CSV table of C-alpha atoms in Angstrom, one decimal:
chain,number,residue,atom,x,y,z
A,1,UNK,CA,142.2,165.0,165.4
A,2,UNK,CA,139.1,164.7,163.1
A,3,UNK,CA,141.1,166.5,160.3
A,4,UNK,CA,143.9,163.9,160.7
A,5,UNK,CA,141.5,161.0,160.5
A,6,UNK,CA,139.7,162.5,157.5
A,7,UNK,CA,143.0,163.2,155.7
A,8,UNK,CA,144.2,159.7,156.4
A,9,UNK,CA,140.9,158.2,155.2
A,10,UNK,CA,141.1,160.2,151.9
A,11,UNK,CA,144.7,159.2,151.3
A,12,UNK,CA,143.8,155.6,152.0
A,13,UNK,CA,140.8,155.8,149.7
A,14,UNK,CA,142.9,157.3,146.9
A,15,UNK,CA,145.6,154.6,147.4
A,16,UNK,CA,143.0,151.9,147.3
A,17,UNK,CA,141.4,153.2,144.1
A,18,UNK,CA,144.9,153.4,142.5
A,19,UNK,CA,145.6,149.8,143.4
A,20,UNK,CA,142.3,148.6,142.0
A,21,UNK,CA,142.8,150.4,138.7
A,22,UNK,CA,146.4,149.1,138.3
A,23,UNK,CA,145.2,145.5,139.0
A,24,UNK,CA,142.3,145.9,136.4
A,25,UNK,CA,144.6,147.3,133.7
A,26,UNK,CA,147.1,144.5,134.4
A,27,UNK,CA,144.5,141.8,134.2
A,28,UNK,CA,143.1,143.2,130.9
A,29,UNK,CA,146.6,143.3,129.4
A,30,UNK,CA,147.2,139.6,130.4
A,31,UNK,CA,143.9,138.5,128.8
A,32,UNK,CA,144.5,140.4,125.6
A,33,UNK,CA,148.0,139.1,125.3
A,34,UNK,CA,146.9,135.5,125.6
A,35,UNK,CA,144.2,135.9,123.0
A,36,UNK,CA,146.6,137.7,120.5
A,37,UNK,CA,148.5,134.5,120.0
A,38,UNK,CA,145.5,132.5,118.9
A,39,UNK,CA,144.5,132.2,115.2
A,40,UNK,CA,141.6,130.5,113.7
A,41,UNK,CA,142.5,127.3,111.9
A,42,UNK,CA,140.5,125.3,109.3
A,43,UNK,CA,140.2,121.6,108.6
A,44,UNK,CA,138.2,119.9,105.8
A,45,UNK,CA,137.6,116.2,105.4
A,46,UNK,CA,134.8,114.0,104.3
A,47,UNK,CA,132.4,116.8,103.3
A,48,UNK,CA,132.8,118.7,106.6
A,49,UNK,CA,134.8,121.9,107.2
A,50,UNK,CA,135.4,123.1,110.7
A,51,UNK,CA,137.2,126.1,112.2
A,52,UNK,CA,138.9,126.0,115.6
A,53,UNK,CA,141.4,128.1,117.7
A,54,UNK,CA,145.1,127.5,117.2
A,55,UNK,CA,145.6,126.2,120.7
A,56,UNK,CA,143.8,123.1,119.3
A,57,UNK,CA,145.2,120.8,116.6
A,58,UNK,CA,145.0,117.5,114.7
A,59,UNK,CA,145.0,114.4,116.9
A,60,UNK,CA,144.4,110.7,116.5
A,61,UNK,CA,140.9,109.3,117.0
A,62,UNK,CA,140.0,106.1,118.7
A,63,UNK,CA,137.0,105.3,116.4
A,64,UNK,CA,137.3,103.5,113.1
A,65,UNK,CA,134.5,105.8,111.8
A,66,UNK,CA,136.4,109.0,112.5
A,67,UNK,CA,136.9,111.4,109.6
A,68,UNK,CA,138.7,114.0,111.7
A,69,UNK,CA,139.8,114.7,115.2
A,70,UNK,CA,141.1,117.8,116.9
A,71,UNK,CA,142.3,118.2,120.5
A,72,UNK,CA,143.4,120.8,122.9
A,73,UNK,CA,147.2,120.8,122.2
A,74,UNK,CA,148.2,120.5,125.9
A,75,UNK,CA,146.0,117.5,126.3
A,76,UNK,CA,147.5,115.3,123.6
A,77,UNK,CA,149.3,112.2,125.0
A,78,UNK,CA,152.4,110.4,123.8
A,79,UNK,CA,150.2,108.3,121.5
A,80,UNK,CA,148.7,111.4,119.8
A,81,UNK,CA,145.3,111.1,121.4
A,82,UNK,CA,143.8,114.1,123.1
A,83,UNK,CA,142.0,113.9,126.4
A,84,UNK,CA,140.1,117.1,125.5
A,85,UNK,CA,138.9,116.5,122.0
A,86,UNK,CA,136.3,117.0,119.2
A,87,UNK,CA,135.8,114.0,116.9
A,88,UNK,CA,133.8,113.9,113.7
A,89,UNK,CA,132.5,110.5,112.6
A,90,UNK,CA,130.6,109.3,109.6
A,91,UNK,CA,128.7,106.0,109.8
A,92,UNK,CA,126.4,104.3,107.2
A,93,UNK,CA,122.8,104.2,108.3
A,94,UNK,CA,120.9,101.0,108.4
A,95,UNK,CA,117.2,101.9,108.3
A,96,UNK,CA,115.7,105.1,109.7
A,97,UNK,CA,118.1,107.8,111.0
A,98,UNK,CA,116.0,108.5,114.1
A,99,UNK,CA,115.9,104.8,115.0
A,100,UNK,CA,119.6,104.4,114.3
A,101,UNK,CA,120.6,107.3,116.6
A,102,UNK,CA,118.2,106.2,119.4
A,103,UNK,CA,119.3,102.6,119.2
A,104,UNK,CA,122.9,103.7,119.6
A,105,UNK,CA,122.1,105.3,122.9
A,106,UNK,CA,119.8,102.5,124.1
A,107,UNK,CA,122.6,100.0,123.7
A,108,UNK,CA,125.0,102.3,125.5
A,109,UNK,CA,122.7,102.6,128.4
A,110,UNK,CA,123.0,98.9,129.1
A,111,UNK,CA,126.6,99.6,130.0
A,112,UNK,CA,126.9,100.7,133.7
A,113,UNK,CA,129.8,103.0,132.9
A,114,UNK,CA,127.5,105.2,130.8
A,115,UNK,CA,125.0,107.8,132.2
A,116,UNK,CA,122.8,109.8,129.9
A,117,UNK,CA,122.4,113.4,131.1
A,118,UNK,CA,120.2,114.9,128.4
A,119,UNK,CA,119.0,114.5,124.9
A,120,UNK,CA,116.9,116.5,122.4
A,121,UNK,CA,116.5,118.1,119.0
A,122,UNK,CA,118.7,120.9,117.8
A,123,UNK,CA,119.8,122.5,114.6
A,124,UNK,CA,123.3,122.5,113.1
A,125,UNK,CA,124.2,124.4,109.9
A,126,UNK,CA,120.5,124.8,109.1
A,127,UNK,CA,119.9,121.0,109.5
A,128,UNK,CA,117.8,119.2,112.0
A,129,UNK,CA,120.0,117.3,114.5
A,130,UNK,CA,120.0,115.4,117.8
A,131,UNK,CA,122.1,116.3,120.8
A,132,UNK,CA,123.1,113.9,123.5
A,133,UNK,CA,125.0,114.7,126.7
A,134,UNK,CA,126.3,111.9,128.7
A,135,UNK,CA,129.1,110.8,131.1
A,136,UNK,CA,131.2,107.6,130.9
A,137,UNK,CA,133.8,106.0,133.0
A,138,UNK,CA,136.8,104.7,131.0
A,139,UNK,CA,140.3,103.6,131.7
A,140,UNK,CA,141.4,107.3,131.8
A,141,UNK,CA,138.7,108.3,134.4
A,142,UNK,CA,135.3,109.9,134.2
A,143,UNK,CA,134.5,112.0,131.1
A,144,UNK,CA,131.6,114.0,129.9
A,145,UNK,CA,130.6,114.0,126.3
A,146,UNK,CA,128.4,116.1,124.1
A,147,UNK,CA,127.4,114.6,120.7
A,148,UNK,CA,125.4,116.2,117.9
A,149,UNK,CA,124.1,113.9,115.2
A,150,UNK,CA,122.7,114.7,111.8
A,151,UNK,CA,122.0,112.9,108.5
A,152,UNK,CA,123.4,113.8,105.1
A,153,UNK,CA,123.3,111.6,101.9
A,154,UNK,CA,122.3,108.4,103.7
A,155,UNK,CA,125.1,108.8,106.2
A,156,UNK,CA,124.9,109.5,109.9
A,157,UNK,CA,127.4,112.2,111.1
A,158,UNK,CA,128.3,112.8,114.7
A,159,UNK,CA,130.4,115.6,116.1
A,160,UNK,CA,131.4,114.7,119.6
A,161,UNK,CA,133.2,116.7,122.3
A,162,UNK,CA,134.8,114.8,125.1
A,163,UNK,CA,136.7,115.9,128.1
A,164,UNK,CA,137.4,114.9,131.7
A,165,UNK,CA,134.5,116.2,133.8
A,166,UNK,CA,136.8,118.7,135.6
A,167,UNK,CA,137.7,120.3,132.2
A,168,UNK,CA,134.4,119.9,130.3
A,169,UNK,CA,132.8,123.2,131.0
A,170,UNK,CA,136.0,125.2,130.6
A,171,UNK,CA,136.5,124.0,127.0
A,172,UNK,CA,132.9,123.7,125.9
A,173,UNK,CA,133.1,127.1,124.2
A,174,UNK,CA,135.4,125.5,121.5
A,175,UNK,CA,132.8,122.9,120.6
A,176,UNK,CA,130.2,125.6,120.4
A,177,UNK,CA,132.5,127.6,118.2
A,178,UNK,CA,133.1,124.6,115.9
A,179,UNK,CA,129.4,123.9,115.6
A,180,UNK,CA,128.6,127.6,114.9
A,181,UNK,CA,130.8,127.7,111.8
A,182,UNK,CA,130.6,124.1,110.5
A,183,UNK,CA,130.1,123.7,106.8
A,184,UNK,CA,128.5,120.6,105.5
A,185,UNK,CA,128.9,119.9,101.7
């Protein structure tokens, strides 16, 4: 009887190991197939060049200061505006850059639909910059935003990533990718 139990256990163990290996190989094939279809795209406007994955594309921006906007393709609505997007803006600076950026967020904090999460100094493309993370409640629901500000030629630039809170972390890697390869001329 012990031999039958031992043989049955060995067969069951071998079957279990086989199923695990088949599942792992299948999962790797699915992941590599989905990444094979992605290409790296490039967009240049207003002295900024960015690269982004091909499952993102041009979209309309809601800001008058926008020089370019890209969005996750499956998040773009009928009006051409992406719910998961990266927007690059350029604004003229009045006075000191640090004061300009800080005043922007001080005025936003007066609005109850705005909640500052964090802020601090960072570097982008070898330049000193400021990073702000905040949430806001808009007509489309609650969103999370990550904005990186820097100064160039008397202009304030901001690269801002926005997404519904439920999608923010899942797509943050694209914003990090865009920032890691940004070219500022």
